[in-house]
Short mmCIF file of C-alpha atoms in Angstrom, two decimals:
data_model
loop_
_atom_site.label_atom_id
_atom_site.label_comp_id
_atom_site.label_asym_id
_atom_site.label_seq_id
_atom_site.Cartn_x
_atom_site.Cartn_y
_atom_site.Cartn_z
CA SER A 527 -3.94 1.78 -12.74
CA ALA A 528 -1.55 2.46 -11.14
CA PRO A 529 0.18 5.92 -11.88
CA LEU A 530 2.75 5.94 -14.10
CA LEU A 531 5.99 6.00 -11.33
CA GLY A 532 8.91 4.91 -14.13
CA THR A 533 11.50 3.26 -13.03
CA VAL A 534 12.02 1.80 -8.84
CA ARG A 535 14.52 1.83 -7.06
CA ARG A 536 14.60 -1.76 -6.26
CA LEU A 537 16.48 -3.38 -3.08
CA PRO A 538 17.51 -6.71 -3.75
CA GLY A 539 15.45 -10.09 -2.81
CA THR A 540 12.98 -8.82 -6.18
CA HIS A 541 11.18 -12.38 -5.47
CA CYS A 542 9.12 -13.68 -2.17
CA LEU A 543 11.59 -15.95 -0.94
CA CYS A 544 9.13 -15.76 2.82
CA GLY A 545 9.50 -19.69 3.09
CA ASN A 546 13.02 -19.83 3.58
CA LEU A 547 12.97 -17.39 6.18
CA ASP A 548 11.09 -16.85 9.83
CA LEU A 549 8.26 -15.43 8.23
CA PRO A 550 6.94 -14.33 11.96
CA GLN A 551 9.77 -12.57 12.58
CA ALA A 552 8.37 -10.05 9.50
CA VAL A 553 7.29 -6.49 9.08
CA LEU A 554 6.48 -4.00 6.64
CA VAL A 555 8.50 -0.67 6.65
CA PRO A 556 9.63 2.16 4.17
CA ALA A 557 11.84 1.12 1.79
CA ALA A 558 15.12 3.58 3.89
CA GLN A 559 14.91 1.96 6.88
CA VAL A 560 17.00 -1.05 5.24
CA ARG A 561 19.53 1.04 3.46
CA ALA A 562 23.00 1.72 5.29
CA GLY A 563 22.43 3.51 7.92
CA GLY A 564 18.34 2.71 8.00
CA GLU A 565 17.14 1.72 11.72
CA LYS A 566 16.94 -2.18 10.03
CA GLU A 567 20.12 -1.64 8.10
CA GLY A 568 21.54 -5.36 7.15
CA TRP A 569 17.93 -6.67 8.12
CA THR A 570 17.10 -9.30 4.45
CA VAL A 571 14.13 -8.37 2.46
CA GLY A 572 11.75 -10.24 0.57
CA MET A 573 10.04 -8.83 -0.92
CA ASN A 574 9.36 -5.34 -2.56
CA LEU A 575 6.45 -2.92 -2.57
CA LEU A 576 3.93 0.15 -3.79
CA VAL A 577 1.27 0.88 -1.58
CA GLY A 578 -0.52 4.03 -2.57
CA ASN A 579 -3.45 5.39 -4.89
CA ALA A 580 -3.66 6.52 -8.74
CA TYR A 581 -6.01 9.87 -8.13
CA ASN A 582 -8.67 9.39 -10.73
CA GLY A 583 -9.99 12.69 -11.29
CA VAL A 584 -13.03 14.95 -10.00
CA VAL A 585 -16.48 13.07 -10.81
CA THR A 586 -19.84 14.60 -10.48
CA HIS A 587 -23.20 13.96 -8.23
CA GLN A 588 -24.29 12.55 -11.32
CA GLU A 589 -21.45 10.07 -11.64
CA ALA A 590 -21.22 9.18 -7.75
CA THR A 591 -21.30 6.14 -6.26
CA GLY A 592 -19.23 5.02 -3.81
CA SER A 593 -19.13 8.58 -1.44
CA LEU A 594 -18.51 10.22 1.70
CA ALA A 595 -22.25 12.19 0.95
CA GLY A 596 -23.23 8.24 -0.55
CA GLY A 597 -24.11 9.48 -3.61
CA LYS A 598 -27.36 11.25 -2.20
CA PRO A 599 -28.02 14.72 -4.32
CA GLU A 600 -27.60 18.06 -3.11
CA ALA A 601 -29.25 20.37 -1.63
CA GLU A 602 -31.90 22.77 -3.55
CA GLY A 603 -29.37 25.92 -3.03
CA ALA A 604 -26.65 23.93 -1.12
CA ALA A 605 -22.92 24.74 -2.27
CA PRO A 606 -22.45 21.31 -4.73
CA GLU A 607 -19.72 19.09 -2.92
CA VAL A 608 -16.89 18.06 -5.18
CA LEU A 609 -16.26 14.22 -4.90
CA HIS A 610 -12.85 12.81 -5.81
CA SER A 611 -12.03 9.35 -7.69
CA PHE A 612 -9.27 7.21 -6.79
CA THR A 613 -7.96 4.00 -6.55
CA MET A 614 -6.62 2.18 -3.89
CA PHE A 615 -3.75 -0.84 -4.77
CA LEU A 616 -1.19 -2.65 -2.96
CA HIS A 617 1.15 -3.98 -6.62
CA GLU A 618 4.66 -5.52 -5.77
CA SER A 619 7.05 -2.75 -6.99
CA HIS A 620 8.30 -4.06 -10.27
CA GLY A 621 4.96 -4.59 -11.47
CA HIS A 622 4.31 -8.29 -10.76
CA TYR A 623 1.83 -10.07 -8.48
CA VAL A 624 3.15 -11.96 -4.57
CA SER A 625 2.23 -15.22 -5.09
CA CYS A 626 2.08 -15.37 -1.05
CA ILE A 627 -0.37 -12.54 0.03
CA HIS A 628 -3.40 -13.74 0.47
CA GLN A 629 -5.78 -11.12 0.97
CA VAL A 630 -5.36 -7.45 1.25
CA ALA A 631 -8.23 -5.73 3.30
CA PHE A 632 -8.36 -1.44 2.45
CA HIS A 633 -10.43 0.12 4.44
CA PHE A 634 -12.08 3.49 4.42
CA TRP A 635 -13.65 4.97 8.02
CA PRO A 636 -15.22 7.45 7.24
CA LEU A 637 -17.98 5.58 4.56
CA SER A 638 -19.54 3.54 5.61
CA GLY A 639 -21.45 0.08 5.25
CA ALA A 640 -20.15 -2.10 2.55
CA LEU A 641 -18.36 1.15 1.31
CA ALA A 642 -16.26 0.86 4.75
CA THR A 643 -14.40 -2.31 3.81
CA ALA A 644 -12.71 -4.41 0.87
CA GLN A 645 -11.59 -7.17 1.62
CA LEU A 646 -9.78 -8.71 -1.87
CA LEU A 647 -8.42 -12.54 -2.07
CA GLY A 648 -6.91 -12.12 -5.52
CA GLN A 649 -5.08 -10.14 -7.69
CA PRO A 650 -5.24 -7.85 -8.09
CA PHE A 651 -5.52 -5.91 -5.40
CA GLU A 652 -6.66 -2.62 -6.27
CA VAL A 653 -9.95 -0.83 -5.60
CA THR A 654 -11.94 2.24 -6.23
CA ARG A 655 -13.94 5.11 -3.56
CA LEU A 656 -15.05 8.17 -4.09
CA SER A 657 -14.08 11.29 -1.04
CA SER A 658 -14.90 14.28 -0.62
CA GLN A 659 -11.45 14.64 1.53
CA PRO A 660 -8.48 12.95 2.26
CA PHE A 661 -8.38 10.40 5.08
CA ASP A 662 -6.04 7.91 6.50
CA VAL A 663 -6.55 4.34 4.47
CA SER A 664 -5.97 1.43 7.57
CA ILE A 665 -4.60 -1.18 5.26
CA GLN A 666 -4.41 -5.18 6.60
CA VAL A 667 -1.98 -7.35 4.69
CA VAL A 668 -2.44 -11.38 5.13
CA ILE A 669 0.46 -12.57 4.14
CA LYS A 670 0.83 -17.24 3.66
CA CYS A 671 3.41 -19.34 3.27
CA ARG A 672 4.78 -22.45 4.08
CA GLY A 673 1.78 -23.19 6.14
CA ARG A 674 2.37 -19.77 7.89
CA GLU A 675 0.66 -16.88 8.11
CA LYS A 676 1.33 -13.36 9.54
CA SER A 677 -0.61 -9.76 9.48
CA LEU A 678 1.20 -6.58 8.80
CA HIS A 679 -1.05 -3.41 8.82
CA LEU A 680 -0.21 -0.12 7.29
CA LYS A 681 -1.59 3.40 7.02
CA HIS A 682 -1.76 5.92 3.60
CA PHE A 683 -3.05 8.87 3.53
CA LEU A 684 -4.49 9.28 0.52
CA CYS A 685 -3.62 11.90 -2.14
CA LEU A 686 -6.37 13.03 -4.17
CA SER A 687 -4.06 15.38 -6.49
CA ARG A 688 -2.19 15.21 -9.82
CA SER A 689 1.31 14.71 -8.44
CA GLY A 690 3.92 12.52 -9.94
CA ALA A 691 6.54 12.40 -6.26
CA TRP A 692 6.45 9.84 -4.69
CA SER A 693 9.01 8.43 -1.57
CA ASP A 694 11.16 4.95 0.72
CA HIS A 695 11.92 6.88 3.29
CA GLY A 696 7.75 6.86 5.24
CA PRO A 697 4.36 7.22 4.74
CA SER A 698 2.44 10.38 4.05
CA THR A 699 0.69 11.84 6.35
CA PRO A 700 -1.46 14.81 5.55
CA ALA A 701 1.67 16.88 6.86
CA GLU A 702 2.98 15.21 3.89
CA THR A 703 1.18 14.18 1.13
CA PHE A 704 1.83 12.45 -2.05
CA PRO A 705 -0.35 8.80 -3.57
CA VAL A 706 2.77 6.03 -3.13
CA THR A 707 5.19 4.41 -1.32
CA HIS A 708 8.20 1.68 -1.65
CA TYR A 709 8.27 -0.55 1.40
CA VAL A 710 9.80 -3.98 2.15
CA LEU A 711 8.93 -6.92 3.63
CA ALA A 712 12.18 -7.08 5.79
CA PHE A 713 13.52 -10.07 8.17
CA PRO A 714 16.14 -9.73 11.50
CA PRO A 715 19.04 -10.99 10.94
CA GLU A 716 18.61 -13.99 13.57
CA GLY A 717 15.49 -14.49 10.56
CA ASP A 718 17.86 -15.64 7.81
CA ARG A 719 18.71 -19.17 6.91
CA GLY A 720 21.21 -18.08 3.68
CA MET A 721 18.44 -18.25 0.82
CA LEU A 722 18.77 -14.70 0.49
CA SER A 723 21.30 -12.00 0.21
CA ARG A 724 22.22 -9.10 2.57
CA THR A 725 20.67 -5.94 1.30
CA SER A 726 23.26 -2.79 0.67
CA THR A 727 23.43 0.27 -0.52
CA GLU A 728 21.91 0.44 -3.71
#
């Protein structure tokens, strides 16, 4: 399950109303960009998303499946490899599922075979894997609404430690690691059809 985040600062537009806006113009950006002073101030928010990973702790090789080591036993005399369990997720920010998200694909590039990609065609959009090291997870989000489709891409750097920190200013990176980022699906002013109010600072 997702980590407990406490109270999430939500922007206006807690329900997805993508069908009322120009979906091909939409972008997924950290929430800070649409607040006052942000580079997308004045854009319309169609939905709020939390993208990140829950850290489930260390597992032994006897318990391991889906890891960088492939669950194979350690060589005789080799130092034991630490394997971390994590759950990648994409959730709507107030805990409800987003009906207009058609599918989510998580790409775990260090893994091989069937473990390298998790393509989720239904809710919940979350999957658990094992890794001996953190890395960038590539995420593809496909939105379908009223006959229109938009494919969007994100990256999340794994946080393989217990941390309560999260961000709406930018995604997790090797230099600044945290488990969750608050994103918004934002529409430029010319895409607004008057169905949503403009975003404002909370």
